[in-house]
Each structure stands twice: as structure tokens, then as C-alpha cells.
Amino acid sequence: MTPHSPSATLVLLPTYNEIDNLARVMHRIRTAVPDADVLVLDDDSPDGTGKLADELAAEDPAITVLHRTAKEGLGAAYLAGFEWGLERGYEFLIEIDADGSHPPEELPAMLAEAADQADLVIGSRYVPGGAVVNWPVHRQLLSRVGNQYVRLLLGMPVRDATAGYRVYRADALRTLGLDTVQSQGYCFQTDLTWRAARAGLQIRELPITFTEREYGDSKMSGDVVRESMRSITGWGVKHRAQQLRSLVGR
């Protein structure tokens, strides 16, 4: 293999029991953005995903694997990936699911928006042109109602604040106070969107078609959703109280 030149772009790919999806998704990512590096963040998958990731990395110098010792959740994995990427000077850091639900083919367009001074680019299901394929009705309803709730409660002009398909500029990530983030799962993406909005960063949404995974099981659970909505409600109540105090103090 020839020596690998550092890229400006790092794709963060968290995995847990994705052995049936990893090679397919990796091929699509490397085809869509061949100049990008990929960091696999494996949470000690018992199905051998980490071993497969090592095999892919051995064949491709653009792939690195960060083995984590336990299943600590999506938020913790991404925070570890952000830290790794920021330490190494990447300019753009990408979040994408390993299950194939996020189309890597949209990455060039998303990166173009980030290069055009967008601080956060969200691959959105709920802007015109976006779509969801093969989700059961109850999942679609939960997602749509949850995002509408977030918009109304927090006053953010973002239609898909819970989306997990994103491009961040490194400078933007450094302003978000990542060392204070404790959110996990469904709540993590909303937390970072809310931080970006409050910091006055430029957030853009591009339409994508989200397709439900073909292989493996979703990591989403009712407990995760309920805990996330409790956290979001707490942020909203605090936000509204601050607004009220500001009005009263005038």
C-alpha cells in the first residue's frame, strides 16, 4: 500500500453488531468520498464487527478503527470520534449510521454546503424533497411528532433536529462545549443542534431519503426515547423560563 496523505474530511462510523452492514456501507462511503478518511468506532461488538473493521482497515489506509471497551452509546462514541478527529486537524467531521439508512451518495453535496461556510449540515428527512422509506407508521409518527415538539419547545428553525446524518465544521464543534455533553442516544443529536443554534452557528438542512435498515436490529428503544424527551422537555422549560425572566426584567 502507498503512504496515505491526510484528508480534510473524517467520516465517523459508530458500530455495534453491524457485521452484515459494515462492508456494504464502507464501500459506498469510500466510493462517494474517496478522498475522506474513515474512523470506525466499535463498541466491542460481540458479533465480530470490530474484527471485520480491522480487516477492512488492513486493506485500506484511509480506514482506522477505534476499539472501545464497552457499549457506551452513540453519544459517547461520537464524542470520542470528535476528540480523535479534532486532535488530528480534520476540517470536516461527518456523522453517519453504519446500517445503510443514510445514503453516503449525498455526502459530496453536504460537504459542498459545509465548504460554503455552513457550520452544521444536516441530512434531513423533513425538508421538501426528503423522505423516509420502509419505516412502520408508528416510527414515522414518533419521529415527526418528536421533531415538531423540539421545534416548538426550543424555538429552533430546524425541521430534523434528531437526524443522525451530519457534517460539522471543526471550528464549529470547538464552540459547542463538547466536554460538557452528557446526552446519549436519541437526545444526543438534538443536544448538539440546540447548542449550535444557541451559539448562532449557521445550520443548513439538505433533503435525503432515509431507508430503514435491511439487516440487523435497530438500537432505538422506548426507554431511550422517553429519557430523551424528558431531557428535551427540561431544556425547553429552562429556555422558556429564561425568556420570561428577560421580558420581566425589561
Tab-separated table of C-alpha atoms in Angstrom:
chain	number	residue	atom	x	y	z
A	1	MET	CA	0.000	0.000	0.000
A	2	THR	CA	1.187	3.535	-0.729
A	3	PRO	CA	1.538	6.008	2.155
A	4	HIS	CA	-1.725	7.723	2.933
A	5	SER	CA	-1.981	11.513	2.755
A	6	PRO	CA	-4.104	13.114	5.497
A	7	SER	CA	-7.565	14.211	4.383
A	8	ALA	CA	-9.501	17.327	5.362
A	9	THR	CA	-12.556	15.131	5.963
A	10	LEU	CA	-13.178	12.442	8.567
A	11	VAL	CA	-16.195	10.136	8.424
A	12	LEU	CA	-17.182	8.858	11.878
A	13	LEU	CA	-18.844	5.442	11.703
A	14	PRO	CA	-20.047	4.102	15.082
A	15	THR	CA	-20.751	0.371	15.123
A	16	TYR	CA	-22.333	-2.185	17.404
A	17	ASN	CA	-23.266	-5.543	15.896
A	18	GLU	CA	-23.200	-4.306	12.295
A	19	ILE	CA	-21.269	-7.173	10.728
A	20	ASP	CA	-23.902	-7.621	7.993
A	21	ASN	CA	-23.838	-3.932	7.046
A	22	LEU	CA	-20.305	-2.658	7.595
A	23	ALA	CA	-18.604	-3.745	4.358
A	24	ARG	CA	-21.514	-2.548	2.212
A	25	VAL	CA	-21.691	0.853	3.881
A	26	MET	CA	-17.919	1.264	3.846
A	27	HIS	CA	-17.807	0.592	0.105
A	28	ARG	CA	-20.493	3.222	-0.504
A	29	ILE	CA	-18.690	5.775	1.677
A	30	ARG	CA	-15.314	5.204	0.042
A	31	THR	CA	-16.943	5.465	-3.403
A	32	ALA	CA	-18.878	8.650	-2.562
A	33	VAL	CA	-15.990	10.493	-0.880
A	34	PRO	CA	-12.781	8.702	-1.910
A	35	ASP	CA	-10.560	11.461	-0.508
A	36	ALA	CA	-12.056	11.216	3.008
A	37	ASP	CA	-10.708	9.193	5.913
A	38	VAL	CA	-12.999	6.896	7.910
A	39	LEU	CA	-12.846	6.226	11.640
A	40	VAL	CA	-14.816	3.163	12.777
A	41	LEU	CA	-15.885	3.492	16.414
A	42	ASP	CA	-16.701	-0.037	17.533
A	43	ASP	CA	-18.237	-0.576	20.971
A	44	ASP	CA	-16.807	-4.076	21.475
A	45	SER	CA	-19.380	-5.720	19.183
A	46	PRO	CA	-19.838	-9.379	20.156
A	47	ASP	CA	-20.750	-10.336	16.567
A	48	GLY	CA	-17.257	-9.677	15.181
A	49	THR	CA	-17.855	-6.247	13.669
A	50	GLY	CA	-14.623	-4.951	15.191
A	51	LYS	CA	-12.600	-7.766	13.633
A	52	LEU	CA	-14.151	-7.110	10.232
A	53	ALA	CA	-13.354	-3.402	10.620
A	54	ASP	CA	-9.718	-4.313	11.300
A	55	GLU	CA	-9.649	-6.422	8.132
A	56	LEU	CA	-11.048	-3.536	6.077
A	57	ALA	CA	-8.512	-1.159	7.616
A	58	ALA	CA	-5.664	-3.528	6.777
A	59	GLU	CA	-6.619	-3.250	3.103
A	60	ASP	CA	-7.307	0.492	3.030
A	61	PRO	CA	-5.004	3.065	4.678
A	62	ALA	CA	-7.838	5.605	4.787
A	63	ILE	CA	-9.676	3.465	7.378
A	64	THR	CA	-8.816	3.489	11.086
A	65	VAL	CA	-10.548	1.525	13.842
A	66	LEU	CA	-11.000	2.795	17.378
A	67	HIS	CA	-11.902	-0.142	19.612
A	68	ARG	CA	-13.930	0.860	22.629
A	69	THR	CA	-14.167	-1.488	25.590
A	70	ALA	CA	-17.917	-1.431	26.207
A	71	LYS	CA	-21.274	-0.470	24.701
A	72	GLU	CA	-21.436	3.119	25.947
A	73	GLY	CA	-23.903	4.538	23.464
A	74	LEU	CA	-23.950	6.642	20.343
A	75	GLY	CA	-23.199	9.928	22.052
A	76	ALA	CA	-20.089	8.651	23.797
A	77	ALA	CA	-18.841	7.086	20.558
A	78	TYR	CA	-19.258	10.304	18.607
A	79	LEU	CA	-17.624	12.385	21.334
A	80	ALA	CA	-14.620	10.050	21.221
A	81	GLY	CA	-14.558	10.393	17.442
A	82	PHE	CA	-14.770	14.182	17.587
A	83	GLU	CA	-11.883	14.306	20.020
A	84	TRP	CA	-9.795	11.987	17.836
A	85	GLY	CA	-10.523	13.973	14.691
A	86	LEU	CA	-10.038	17.432	16.186
A	87	GLU	CA	-6.689	16.401	17.666
A	88	ARG	CA	-5.546	15.387	14.178
A	89	GLY	CA	-6.617	18.581	12.453
A	90	TYR	CA	-9.552	17.460	10.283
A	91	GLU	CA	-11.620	20.336	8.921
A	92	PHE	CA	-14.904	18.493	8.370
A	93	LEU	CA	-16.275	15.719	10.601
A	94	ILE	CA	-19.173	13.572	9.431
A	95	GLU	CA	-21.710	11.549	11.391
A	96	ILE	CA	-23.326	8.647	9.535
A	97	ASP	CA	-25.033	5.427	10.610
A	98	ALA	CA	-23.453	2.082	9.788
A	99	ASP	CA	-26.774	0.402	8.980
A	100	GLY	CA	-27.181	1.852	5.482
A	101	SER	CA	-30.093	4.131	6.359
A	102	HIS	CA	-28.144	7.282	5.464
A	103	PRO	CA	-27.208	7.499	1.764
A	104	PRO	CA	-23.451	8.156	1.503
A	105	GLU	CA	-24.068	9.326	-2.055
A	106	GLU	CA	-25.340	12.629	-0.591
A	107	LEU	CA	-22.016	13.365	1.117
A	108	PRO	CA	-20.481	15.419	-1.721
A	109	ALA	CA	-23.461	17.803	-1.657
A	110	MET	CA	-23.380	18.043	2.134
A	111	LEU	CA	-19.642	18.717	2.141
A	112	ALA	CA	-20.119	21.408	-0.511
A	113	GLU	CA	-22.514	23.198	1.842
A	114	ALA	CA	-20.009	22.941	4.688
A	115	ALA	CA	-17.281	24.314	2.436
A	116	ASP	CA	-19.675	27.196	1.681
A	117	GLN	CA	-19.481	28.305	5.322
A	118	ALA	CA	-22.297	26.205	6.798
A	119	ASP	CA	-21.236	25.233	10.329
A	120	LEU	CA	-23.593	22.260	10.542
A	121	VAL	CA	-25.191	20.492	7.577
A	122	ILE	CA	-28.000	18.072	8.395
A	123	GLY	CA	-29.201	15.362	6.043
A	124	SER	CA	-32.887	15.964	6.668
A	125	ARG	CA	-35.897	13.720	6.244
A	126	TYR	CA	-38.385	16.520	6.822
A	127	VAL	CA	-37.485	19.360	4.468
A	128	PRO	CA	-39.026	19.447	0.958
A	129	GLY	CA	-37.518	16.619	-1.050
A	130	GLY	CA	-36.727	14.491	1.997
A	131	ALA	CA	-38.352	11.099	2.527
A	132	VAL	CA	-38.478	8.021	4.742
A	133	VAL	CA	-38.661	4.532	3.204
A	134	ASN	CA	-39.746	1.269	4.873
A	135	TRP	CA	-40.385	2.672	8.333
A	136	PRO	CA	-43.502	1.418	10.093
A	137	VAL	CA	-46.171	4.051	10.689
A	138	HIS	CA	-45.558	4.257	14.436
A	139	ARG	CA	-41.841	5.013	13.919
A	140	GLN	CA	-42.610	7.737	11.391
A	141	LEU	CA	-45.219	9.251	13.679
A	142	LEU	CA	-42.880	9.185	16.669
A	143	SER	CA	-40.095	10.856	14.701
A	144	ARG	CA	-42.263	13.533	13.115
A	145	VAL	CA	-44.086	14.409	16.321
A	146	GLY	CA	-40.810	14.400	18.260
A	147	ASN	CA	-39.185	16.810	15.827
A	148	GLN	CA	-42.210	19.089	15.821
A	149	TYR	CA	-42.156	19.074	19.621
A	150	VAL	CA	-38.474	20.044	19.601
A	151	ARG	CA	-39.093	22.888	17.135
A	152	LEU	CA	-41.953	24.353	19.138
A	153	LEU	CA	-40.431	23.897	22.573
A	154	LEU	CA	-36.924	25.099	21.807
A	155	GLY	CA	-37.827	27.581	19.082
A	156	MET	CA	-35.302	26.189	16.612
A	157	PRO	CA	-35.895	26.622	12.863
A	158	VAL	CA	-34.640	23.071	12.242
A	159	ARG	CA	-37.056	20.502	10.888
A	160	ASP	CA	-34.990	17.378	11.655
A	161	ALA	CA	-33.105	18.129	14.859
A	162	THR	CA	-32.904	14.431	15.769
A	163	ALA	CA	-31.236	13.447	12.485
A	164	GLY	CA	-28.016	11.468	12.783
A	165	TYR	CA	-26.616	12.282	9.333
A	166	ARG	CA	-24.449	15.398	9.632
A	167	VAL	CA	-21.374	17.329	8.590
A	168	TYR	CA	-19.732	19.610	11.171
A	169	ARG	CA	-17.016	22.141	10.552
A	170	ALA	CA	-14.231	21.587	13.083
A	171	ASP	CA	-14.293	25.221	14.191
A	172	ALA	CA	-17.996	24.876	14.928
A	173	LEU	CA	-17.511	21.765	17.042
A	174	ARG	CA	-14.934	23.597	19.139
A	175	THR	CA	-17.572	26.160	20.136
A	176	LEU	CA	-20.135	23.629	21.397
A	177	GLY	CA	-18.572	22.731	24.742
A	178	LEU	CA	-18.251	19.051	23.907
A	179	ASP	CA	-16.617	18.346	27.274
A	180	THR	CA	-19.949	19.161	28.966
A	181	VAL	CA	-22.154	16.963	26.739
A	182	GLN	CA	-23.720	14.079	28.645
A	183	SER	CA	-26.567	13.256	26.270
A	184	GLN	CA	-26.917	9.833	24.714
A	185	GLY	CA	-28.962	8.140	22.022
A	186	TYR	CA	-31.970	9.946	20.557
A	187	CYS	CA	-31.184	13.037	22.654
A	188	PHE	CA	-27.555	13.493	21.598
A	189	GLN	CA	-28.282	14.903	18.151
A	190	THR	CA	-30.879	17.324	19.488
A	191	ASP	CA	-28.456	18.475	22.193
A	192	LEU	CA	-25.758	19.365	19.655
A	193	THR	CA	-28.288	21.029	17.327
A	194	TRP	CA	-29.581	23.124	20.233
A	195	ARG	CA	-26.040	24.097	21.211
A	196	ALA	CA	-25.272	25.091	17.632
A	197	ALA	CA	-28.446	27.185	17.389
A	198	ARG	CA	-27.771	28.970	20.675
A	199	ALA	CA	-24.204	29.695	19.556
A	200	GLY	CA	-25.559	31.422	16.450
A	201	LEU	CA	-23.944	28.925	14.081
A	202	GLN	CA	-25.197	28.535	10.526
A	203	ILE	CA	-27.287	25.368	10.233
A	204	ARG	CA	-28.459	24.098	6.845
A	205	GLU	CA	-30.659	21.117	6.036
A	206	LEU	CA	-30.399	19.156	2.796
A	207	PRO	CA	-33.079	16.632	1.828
A	208	ILE	CA	-32.206	12.940	1.957
A	209	THR	CA	-34.100	9.687	1.570
A	210	PHE	CA	-33.760	7.737	4.801
A	211	THR	CA	-34.146	3.991	4.222
A	212	GLU	CA	-34.762	1.577	7.074
A	213	ARG	CA	-32.010	-0.971	7.607
A	214	GLU	CA	-32.238	-4.300	5.795
A	215	TYR	CA	-30.008	-6.252	8.195
A	216	GLY	CA	-29.639	-6.283	11.957
A	217	ASP	CA	-31.700	-4.674	14.703
A	218	SER	CA	-32.369	-1.050	15.500
A	219	LYS	CA	-30.683	0.276	18.647
A	220	MET	CA	-33.657	2.537	19.385
A	221	SER	CA	-35.878	1.581	22.324
A	222	GLY	CA	-38.855	3.052	24.120
A	223	ASP	CA	-36.743	3.755	27.209
A	224	VAL	CA	-34.209	5.705	25.151
A	225	VAL	CA	-36.941	7.811	23.541
A	226	ARG	CA	-38.674	8.531	26.861
A	227	GLU	CA	-35.439	9.551	28.559
A	228	SER	CA	-34.559	11.782	25.631
A	229	MET	CA	-37.930	13.514	25.640
A	230	ARG	CA	-37.599	14.169	29.370
A	231	SER	CA	-34.239	15.841	28.758
A	232	ILE	CA	-35.567	17.907	25.858
A	233	THR	CA	-38.570	18.996	27.930
A	234	GLY	CA	-36.197	20.109	30.680
A	235	TRP	CA	-34.187	22.203	28.225
A	236	GLY	CA	-37.371	23.740	26.858
A	237	VAL	CA	-38.748	24.645	30.269
A	238	LYS	CA	-35.430	26.246	31.212
A	239	HIS	CA	-35.326	28.117	27.904
A	240	ARG	CA	-38.860	29.457	28.319
A	241	ALA	CA	-38.119	30.497	31.926
A	242	GLN	CA	-35.060	32.412	30.778
A	243	GLN	CA	-37.116	34.176	28.110
A	244	LEU	CA	-39.757	35.106	30.684
A	245	ARG	CA	-37.174	36.480	33.114
A	246	SER	CA	-35.690	38.524	30.288
A	247	LEU	CA	-39.085	40.019	29.422
A	248	VAL	CA	-39.924	40.787	33.056
A	249	GLY	CA	-36.545	42.410	33.568
A	250	ARG	CA	-37.035	44.918	30.747
